[in-house]
Amino acid sequence: MKAMRALASAAVLFSLAPAVASAETTLIFNSFLPPYDEMYQTAVRDFAAAIEKESGGEITIQIPDSTLAPSDRQYEMVRDGIADMALVSSGAVPQLVTMNKIADLPFNSPNARAGSVALWETYRKYFEPFDELRGVKVLSTHVLPGRQILSVGNVKVEDVEDLSGIKLWSPPGALTQTADALGAVPVNSEFTDLQEYVTKGTVDAIIMTPGSADGARVLENVTSYTKVPGGLGSLSFAVFISQERWAELSEDEQSAILRAAEGLPGRTGAAADTAEAELDDTVAKIPTVVIEGEALTNFESILNSQIEAWKKKAAAKGLENPDEVYAFYREVLDRELNSGN
């Protein structure tokens, strides 16, 4: 593992050797995200800068210009010593992560900041001892804003029955299962192909936020916007460092990293919320349906089964009190939503 890391380190640092020659410790922080992504800017770039500052220059963080592994191999890349730090979505490691997916469940991410704080506090209180991401130390967790329904055709979703039989684009994984449970026909593709699917009429609607639709260059094709409180589900992430590399750091270096990580879940979530808010004027022009009352009850009657399924899976992995844990997550979520932050 150290040999592989040495090779990766040499490749990353070759052109930067003069700048880092005086540093006591250099950590490679890999990212698969583009530089303009708000998650990259907060959870990678700004976090790296905070670590360097808190360490008084004793730690230097190097971020490769291009990812050292595909997005779904970030955990294995760090575990195998190719990089020291990275971030990964829970959906990319389904064989490992069950508990953090509490934030991916329907209705659990009304905004990214509140969801991220709730996930981090729940992780620290209940999930951390289970060490699902074995071989790495988790430094922060966060969640994206809840995914919603954006119609790109003649359909307008006002209740569950309106989804019956429509072609609904969704990310692979839990949200595809959600689309199927709601009676739609799930359609998957690479995110980069979504514009073609929309413009050619291959899909009737998509599961994502307006910000994601804007990133896919399809927001101008949206004909109506259906908002389910808390979202149909979301995507959670963990930021982590190799446990082996962590053990090699001095106590002062470890403390510097932990100080830099304080508040990172909330900051990362808030950055995602801000990016969505920047589109408020555009979204205000789109006919919008807010699911409530009987329509919300109809969605809940179908999607609550996913919450119960999560509890059973978490219990099977050793979580003794999934009802208590779920209630705690929701309590923190409500507290943060009502905090005015």
Coordinates of C-alpha atoms in Angstrom, one line a residue:
M1 CA 0.0 0.0 0.0
K2 CA 2.8 2.4 0.9
A3 CA 4.5 1.6 -2.4
M4 CA 1.3 2.5 -4.4
R5 CA 0.9 5.7 -2.5
A6 CA 4.5 6.6 -3.1
L7 CA 4.0 6.2 -6.9
A8 CA 0.8 8.3 -6.8
S9 CA 2.4 10.9 -4.6
A10 CA 5.4 11.2 -6.9
A11 CA 3.1 11.7 -9.9
V12 CA 1.0 14.4 -8.2
L13 CA 3.9 16.3 -6.6
F14 CA 6.5 16.2 -9.3
S15 CA 5.7 19.7 -10.7
L16 CA 5.1 21.1 -7.2
A17 CA 8.2 19.8 -5.5
P18 CA 9.7 23.3 -4.8
A19 CA 6.5 24.5 -3.2
V20 CA 6.1 21.6 -0.8
A21 CA 9.8 20.9 0.0
S22 CA 9.6 22.5 3.4
A23 CA 6.3 20.9 4.5
E24 CA 6.4 18.3 7.3
T25 CA 3.5 16.3 6.0
T26 CA 1.9 16.1 2.5
L27 CA -1.6 14.5 2.1
I28 CA -3.1 13.7 -1.3
F29 CA -6.8 14.6 -1.3
N30 CA -8.4 13.1 -4.4
S31 CA -11.6 14.5 -5.9
F32 CA -13.7 13.3 -8.9
L33 CA -15.8 16.5 -8.8
P34 CA -15.3 19.4 -11.3
P35 CA -13.8 22.6 -9.8
Y36 CA -17.1 24.6 -10.3
D37 CA -19.1 22.1 -8.2
E38 CA -20.1 23.6 -4.8
M39 CA -19.3 20.4 -3.0
Y40 CA -15.8 20.5 -4.4
Q41 CA -15.3 24.1 -3.4
T42 CA -16.5 23.5 0.2
A43 CA -15.7 19.9 1.1
V44 CA -12.5 19.6 -0.8
R45 CA -10.8 22.9 -1.7
D46 CA -11.8 25.0 1.3
F47 CA -11.4 22.1 3.7
A48 CA -7.9 21.5 2.4
A49 CA -7.1 25.2 2.9
A50 CA -8.5 25.0 6.4
I51 CA -6.3 22.0 7.3
E52 CA -3.2 23.8 6.0
K53 CA -4.1 26.9 8.1
E54 CA -5.0 25.0 11.3
S55 CA -1.7 23.1 11.0
G56 CA 0.3 26.3 10.7
G57 CA 1.8 25.0 7.4
E58 CA 2.9 21.7 8.9
I59 CA 0.4 19.9 6.6
T60 CA 0.2 20.5 2.9
I61 CA -2.8 19.2 1.0
Q62 CA -2.3 18.3 -2.7
I63 CA -5.4 17.9 -4.9
P64 CA -4.7 16.1 -8.2
D65 CA -5.7 17.9 -11.3
S66 CA -7.7 14.8 -12.4
T67 CA -9.1 12.0 -10.3
L68 CA -6.9 9.0 -9.5
A69 CA -9.9 6.7 -9.7
P70 CA -13.6 6.6 -10.9
S71 CA -16.2 8.2 -8.7
D72 CA -17.4 4.8 -7.4
R73 CA -13.9 3.6 -6.5
Q74 CA -12.9 6.4 -4.1
Y75 CA -13.1 4.3 -1.0
E76 CA -11.0 1.5 -2.5
M77 CA -8.5 4.0 -3.8
V78 CA -7.8 5.4 -0.3
R79 CA -8.0 2.0 1.4
D80 CA -5.4 0.8 -1.1
G81 CA -3.0 3.7 -0.4
I82 CA -3.3 5.4 -3.8
A83 CA -4.5 8.7 -2.1
D84 CA -4.8 9.7 1.5
M85 CA -8.2 11.5 1.5
A86 CA -11.3 11.5 -0.7
L87 CA -15.1 11.7 -0.5
V88 CA -17.6 9.1 -1.7
S89 CA -21.4 8.8 -1.9
S90 CA -23.1 6.1 0.1
G91 CA -24.7 4.9 -3.1
A92 CA -21.2 4.1 -4.5
V93 CA -20.5 1.6 -1.7
P94 CA -23.8 -0.1 -1.2
Q95 CA -22.1 -3.3 -0.2
L96 CA -20.6 -1.5 2.8
V97 CA -22.8 1.4 3.9
T98 CA -26.3 0.9 5.2
M99 CA -26.7 3.2 8.2
N100 CA -25.7 6.6 6.6
K101 CA -28.4 6.0 4.0
I102 CA -30.9 7.3 6.6
A103 CA -30.3 10.6 4.9
D104 CA -31.1 9.2 1.5
L105 CA -34.6 8.1 2.5
P106 CA -37.7 9.9 1.3
F107 CA -38.7 13.0 3.2
N108 CA -35.4 13.3 5.0
S109 CA -33.6 16.1 3.2
P110 CA -35.8 19.3 3.2
N111 CA -32.6 21.2 2.8
A112 CA -29.0 20.1 2.5
R113 CA -27.7 22.0 5.5
A114 CA -30.2 20.6 8.0
G115 CA -29.9 17.1 6.5
S116 CA -26.1 17.3 6.7
V117 CA -26.1 18.3 10.3
A118 CA -28.6 15.7 11.2
L119 CA -26.6 13.0 9.4
W120 CA -23.4 14.0 11.1
E121 CA -24.8 14.1 14.6
T122 CA -26.6 10.7 14.0
Y123 CA -23.4 9.2 12.6
R124 CA -21.3 10.4 15.6
K125 CA -23.9 9.3 18.2
Y126 CA -25.0 5.9 16.7
F127 CA -23.2 4.8 13.5
E128 CA -19.5 5.6 14.1
P129 CA -18.8 2.5 16.3
F130 CA -20.0 0.2 13.5
D131 CA -17.1 1.4 11.2
E132 CA -18.9 0.6 8.0
L133 CA -16.1 2.2 6.0
R134 CA -13.5 0.0 7.5
G135 CA -9.9 1.2 7.0
V136 CA -10.7 4.9 6.8
K137 CA -11.6 7.6 9.3
V138 CA -14.7 9.6 8.5
L139 CA -14.2 13.3 9.0
S140 CA -17.5 14.7 7.8
T141 CA -20.8 13.6 6.2
H142 CA -23.2 15.6 4.2
V143 CA -26.4 15.2 2.0
L144 CA -27.7 16.9 -1.0
P145 CA -31.1 18.7 -1.2
G146 CA -34.0 16.3 -1.5
R147 CA -34.7 15.1 -5.1
Q148 CA -37.9 16.3 -6.6
I149 CA -40.0 15.7 -9.8
L150 CA -39.4 17.9 -12.8
S151 CA -41.7 17.3 -15.7
V152 CA -40.2 17.8 -19.2
G153 CA -43.3 16.9 -21.2
N154 CA -47.0 17.2 -21.1
V155 CA -47.4 15.4 -17.7
K156 CA -48.1 17.4 -14.6
V157 CA -47.7 15.4 -11.3
E158 CA -50.2 16.4 -8.7
D159 CA -50.6 13.0 -7.0
V160 CA -49.1 9.5 -7.1
E161 CA -51.6 8.4 -9.8
D162 CA -50.1 10.9 -12.2
L163 CA -46.9 9.0 -12.2
S164 CA -48.5 5.7 -13.4
G165 CA -46.7 4.5 -16.5
I166 CA -44.7 7.7 -17.3
K167 CA -41.1 7.4 -18.3
L168 CA -39.2 8.8 -15.3
W169 CA -35.5 9.4 -15.4
S170 CA -33.7 8.7 -12.1
P171 CA -30.2 8.1 -10.8
P172 CA -29.4 4.4 -10.4
G173 CA -30.0 2.9 -7.0
A174 CA -32.5 3.9 -4.4
L175 CA -34.2 6.6 -6.5
T176 CA -34.8 4.1 -9.3
Q177 CA -36.5 1.9 -6.8
T178 CA -38.6 4.9 -5.7
A179 CA -39.6 5.6 -9.3
D180 CA -40.7 2.0 -9.7
A181 CA -42.6 2.0 -6.4
L182 CA -44.5 5.1 -7.5
G183 CA -45.7 3.3 -10.6
A184 CA -43.5 5.0 -13.1
V185 CA -41.2 3.4 -15.6
P186 CA -37.6 4.1 -14.5
V187 CA -35.2 5.2 -17.1
N188 CA -31.4 5.3 -16.4
S189 CA -28.6 6.9 -18.3
E190 CA -25.4 8.7 -17.7
F191 CA -25.9 12.2 -16.4
T192 CA -24.1 13.5 -19.5
D193 CA -26.7 11.9 -21.7
L194 CA -29.7 13.4 -20.0
Q195 CA -30.0 16.4 -22.2
E196 CA -30.4 14.1 -25.3
Y197 CA -33.0 12.0 -23.5
V198 CA -35.0 15.1 -22.6
T199 CA -34.8 16.9 -25.9
K200 CA -35.7 13.8 -27.9
G201 CA -38.7 13.1 -25.6
T202 CA -37.3 9.8 -24.3
V203 CA -38.5 10.7 -20.8
D204 CA -41.6 12.5 -19.5
A205 CA -40.1 13.6 -16.2
I206 CA -36.9 13.5 -14.2
I207 CA -36.0 13.0 -10.5
M208 CA -33.6 15.8 -9.5
T209 CA -33.4 19.3 -8.2
P210 CA -33.6 22.4 -10.4
G211 CA -29.9 23.0 -9.7
S212 CA -29.0 19.5 -11.1
A213 CA -31.3 20.1 -14.0
D214 CA -29.5 23.3 -14.7
G215 CA -26.2 21.5 -14.6
A216 CA -27.5 19.0 -17.1
R217 CA -28.7 21.9 -19.3
V218 CA -32.3 20.8 -19.2
L219 CA -33.9 23.3 -16.8
E220 CA -35.2 25.3 -19.8
N221 CA -37.1 22.2 -20.8
V222 CA -39.0 21.8 -17.5
T223 CA -42.7 22.3 -17.9
S224 CA -43.7 21.8 -14.2
Y225 CA -42.1 21.3 -10.8
T226 CA -43.5 18.9 -8.2
K227 CA -42.2 19.4 -4.7
V228 CA -42.5 16.6 -2.1
P229 CA -41.7 17.9 1.4
G230 CA -38.2 16.6 2.3
G231 CA -37.8 15.1 -1.2
L232 CA -38.3 11.7 -2.7
G233 CA -34.8 10.8 -1.5
S234 CA -31.3 12.2 -1.6
L235 CA -27.6 11.3 -1.9
S236 CA -25.3 11.3 1.1
F237 CA -21.5 11.5 1.2
A238 CA -18.6 10.9 3.5
V239 CA -15.3 12.7 3.6
F240 CA -12.5 10.5 4.9
I241 CA -8.8 9.9 5.4
S242 CA -7.0 6.6 5.3
Q243 CA -6.9 5.1 8.8
E244 CA -3.3 4.0 8.2
R245 CA -2.3 7.5 7.2
W246 CA -4.2 9.0 10.1
A247 CA -2.2 6.8 12.5
E248 CA 1.0 8.1 11.1
L249 CA 0.1 11.7 11.9
S250 CA 1.2 13.4 15.1
E251 CA -1.4 14.4 17.7
D252 CA -1.0 18.0 16.7
E253 CA -1.6 17.2 13.0
Q254 CA -4.6 15.1 13.8
S255 CA -6.0 17.9 16.0
A256 CA -5.5 20.4 13.2
I257 CA -7.5 18.3 10.8
L258 CA -10.3 17.8 13.3
R259 CA -10.4 21.6 13.9
A260 CA -10.6 22.2 10.2
A261 CA -13.5 19.6 10.0
E262 CA -15.6 21.3 12.7
G263 CA -18.8 22.5 11.1
L264 CA -17.9 21.1 7.7
P265 CA -21.2 19.1 7.3
G266 CA -23.3 22.2 7.7
R267 CA -21.0 24.3 5.5
T268 CA -21.1 21.8 2.7
G269 CA -24.9 21.4 2.9
A270 CA -25.4 25.2 3.0
A271 CA -23.3 25.5 -0.1
A272 CA -25.6 23.1 -1.9
D273 CA -28.6 25.1 -0.7
T274 CA -27.1 28.4 -1.9
A275 CA -26.5 26.9 -5.3
E276 CA -30.1 25.9 -5.5
A277 CA -31.3 29.3 -4.3
E278 CA -29.4 31.1 -7.1
L279 CA -32.0 29.7 -9.4
D280 CA -35.0 30.9 -7.5
D281 CA -36.0 33.6 -10.0
T282 CA -35.9 31.1 -12.8
V283 CA -37.7 28.4 -10.9
A284 CA -40.4 30.9 -9.9
K285 CA -41.5 31.0 -13.5
I286 CA -42.1 27.3 -13.6
P287 CA -45.6 26.1 -12.7
T288 CA -45.1 24.4 -9.3
V289 CA -47.1 21.8 -7.4
V290 CA -46.5 21.4 -3.7
I291 CA -47.6 17.9 -2.5
E292 CA -49.6 18.2 0.7
G293 CA -52.8 16.9 2.3
E294 CA -54.3 13.7 0.8
A295 CA -51.7 13.7 -2.0
L296 CA -48.9 13.7 0.5
T297 CA -50.6 10.9 2.4
N298 CA -50.7 8.9 -0.8
F299 CA -46.9 9.4 -1.4
E300 CA -46.2 8.5 2.2
S301 CA -48.3 5.3 2.1
I302 CA -46.0 4.0 -0.7
L303 CA -42.6 5.5 0.3
N304 CA -42.8 4.8 4.1
S305 CA -42.0 1.2 3.2
Q306 CA -38.4 2.3 2.3
I307 CA -38.0 3.8 5.7
E308 CA -39.1 0.5 7.3
A309 CA -36.8 -1.4 5.0
W310 CA -33.9 0.8 6.1
K311 CA -34.7 0.0 9.8
K312 CA -34.6 -3.7 9.1
K313 CA -31.3 -3.6 7.2
A314 CA -29.7 -1.4 10.0
A315 CA -31.0 -3.9 12.6
A316 CA -29.5 -6.8 10.7
K317 CA -26.1 -5.0 10.8
G318 CA -26.4 -4.8 14.6
L319 CA -28.2 -1.5 15.2
E320 CA -30.3 -2.3 18.3
N321 CA -32.6 0.7 18.2
P322 CA -33.4 1.8 14.6
D323 CA -36.7 3.4 15.7
E324 CA -34.8 5.5 18.3
V325 CA -32.1 6.4 15.8
Y326 CA -34.6 7.4 13.1
A327 CA -36.4 9.6 15.6
F328 CA -33.1 11.2 16.7
Y329 CA -32.3 12.1 13.0
R330 CA -35.7 13.6 12.6
E331 CA -35.4 15.6 15.9
V332 CA -32.1 17.1 14.8
L333 CA -33.5 17.8 11.3
D334 CA -36.5 19.7 12.9
R335 CA -34.2 21.5 15.3
E336 CA -32.0 22.7 12.4
L337 CA -35.0 23.7 10.2
N338 CA -36.3 25.8 13.0
S339 CA -33.0 27.3 14.0
G340 CA -33.2 30.1 11.4
N341 CA -29.7 29.3 10.0

